[in-house]
Structure formats: C-alpha cells, structure tokens
C-alpha atoms as one frame of an Amber mdcrd trajectory, in Angstrom:
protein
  -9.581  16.058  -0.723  -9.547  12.600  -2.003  -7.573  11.237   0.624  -7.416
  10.824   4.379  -4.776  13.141   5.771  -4.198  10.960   8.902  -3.546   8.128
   6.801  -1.142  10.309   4.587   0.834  11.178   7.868   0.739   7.613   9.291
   2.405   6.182   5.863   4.550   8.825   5.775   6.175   8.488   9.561   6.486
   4.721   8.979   8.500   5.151   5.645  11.004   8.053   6.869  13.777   6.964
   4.063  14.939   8.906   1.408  13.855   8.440  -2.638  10.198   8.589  -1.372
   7.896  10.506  -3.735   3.516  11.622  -3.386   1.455  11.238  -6.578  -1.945
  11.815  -6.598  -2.858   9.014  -8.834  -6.380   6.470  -8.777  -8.257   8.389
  -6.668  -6.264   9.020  -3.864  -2.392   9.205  -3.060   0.306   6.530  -4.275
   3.672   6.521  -2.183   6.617   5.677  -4.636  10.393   4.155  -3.681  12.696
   5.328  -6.347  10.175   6.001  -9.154   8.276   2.590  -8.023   4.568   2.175
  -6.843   4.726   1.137  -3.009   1.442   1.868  -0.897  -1.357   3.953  -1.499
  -4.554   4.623   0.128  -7.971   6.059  -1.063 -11.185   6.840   0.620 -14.126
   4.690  -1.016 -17.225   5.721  -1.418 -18.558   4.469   1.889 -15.898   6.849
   3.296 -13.652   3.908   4.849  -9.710   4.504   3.797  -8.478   1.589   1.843
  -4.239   0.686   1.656  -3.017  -0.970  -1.012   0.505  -2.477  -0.568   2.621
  -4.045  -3.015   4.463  -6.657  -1.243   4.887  -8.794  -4.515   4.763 -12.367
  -5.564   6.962 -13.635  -3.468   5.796 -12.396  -0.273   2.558 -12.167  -1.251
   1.525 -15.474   0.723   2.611 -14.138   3.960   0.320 -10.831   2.960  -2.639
 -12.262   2.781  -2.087 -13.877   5.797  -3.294 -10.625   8.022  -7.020 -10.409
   8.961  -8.888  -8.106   6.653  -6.622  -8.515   3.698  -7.760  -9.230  -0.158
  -6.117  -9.602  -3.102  -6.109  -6.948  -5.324  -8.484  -7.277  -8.164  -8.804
  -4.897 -11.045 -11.047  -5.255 -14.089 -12.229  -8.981 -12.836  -8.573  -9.788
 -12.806  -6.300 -10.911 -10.004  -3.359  -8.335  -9.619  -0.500 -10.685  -8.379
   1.997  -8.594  -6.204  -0.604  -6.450  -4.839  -2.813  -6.804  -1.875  -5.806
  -4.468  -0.251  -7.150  -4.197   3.423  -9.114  -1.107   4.680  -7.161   1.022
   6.886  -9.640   0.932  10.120  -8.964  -2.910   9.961  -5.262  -2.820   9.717
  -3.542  -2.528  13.298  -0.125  -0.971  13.430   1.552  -4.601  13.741   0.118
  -5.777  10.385   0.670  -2.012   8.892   4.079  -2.072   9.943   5.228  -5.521
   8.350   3.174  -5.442   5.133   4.766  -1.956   4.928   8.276  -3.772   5.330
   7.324  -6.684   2.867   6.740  -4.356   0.032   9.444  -1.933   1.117  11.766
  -5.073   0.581  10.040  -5.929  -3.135  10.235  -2.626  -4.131  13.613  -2.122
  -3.116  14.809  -4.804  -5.879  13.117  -2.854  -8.504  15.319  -0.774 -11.126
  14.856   2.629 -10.379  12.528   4.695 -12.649
C-alpha cells in the first residue's frame, strides 16, 4: 500500500463532513471537498508519511508558520497555496488548524 493507514484514519476523523471524496492520486491518497484537492499524504521513500495541505494564498503565511512546515515545491517551482510537513512532525494542534485553514480555502472553491 502506498499510504499509511493510520494517517488515512487520522485525516479522515478530523474531516467528518459530508462532500468528502479518496483518490489515490501522486503516490499516495488525496482527500477532496466537493471535487477539490484538500490534504493528502504519501509515504516517501525513507518511509516517513508526508501531508500536504492546501491552505491557499491567503492563509498561506500563517501555514508556514508551524515548525516543520515547507512550501510546496514541484518541478523547481514554488506551488503557492500549498504547503508540506511530514506527518511524525506535525502535532495534533498544528494538524488540526492547517486542516481548518485549507478546509476554509477550499470551501470557496466552485464545486467540481
């Protein structure tokens, strides 16, 4: 399996709203909100479980503020919106409000 199942089960009993959908998608498991990417995790090859959250632009700031957080970068380019932090490193405090910031982005996104 390309993905922790503990982390699958923590994401999912923090979300617990409805228009939540699974899709195994770059190398591990994306959570969408109405259609919309949300969180995801993936186990690197080291074997530690990175998140990715997608608090967006706007609350990005306060993001990156959390210990152990990155900015996402993909191809040498800086992913704006998005932000990374490996799951052992995340306490539930920091999991629970950069779970909320991107809950509240996503949220304001049409519906796909």
């Amino acid at each position: 399996m390309a993905y922790g199942e503990l982390v699958s089960l923590r994401i999912r009993d923090a979300l617990g709203v409805a228009n939540i959908t699974e899709r195994r998608m770059m190398g591990g498991l994306v959570f969408l909100l109405n259609g919309n990417m949300l969180v995801s995790h993936r186990t690197l090859k080291t074997g530690a479980e990175q998140l990715m959250f997608r608090p967006g632009h706007e609350n990005e700031a306060e993001a990156l503020t959390f210990a152990g957080t990155r900015p996402m970068i993909h191809g040498g380019r800086r992913m704006t919106g998005f932000i990374f932090i490996d799951e052992g490193g995340c306490p539930s405090s920091a999991f629970d409000r950069l779970l909320e910031l991107s809950r509240r982005f996503v949220e304001t996104l049409p519906a796909k």
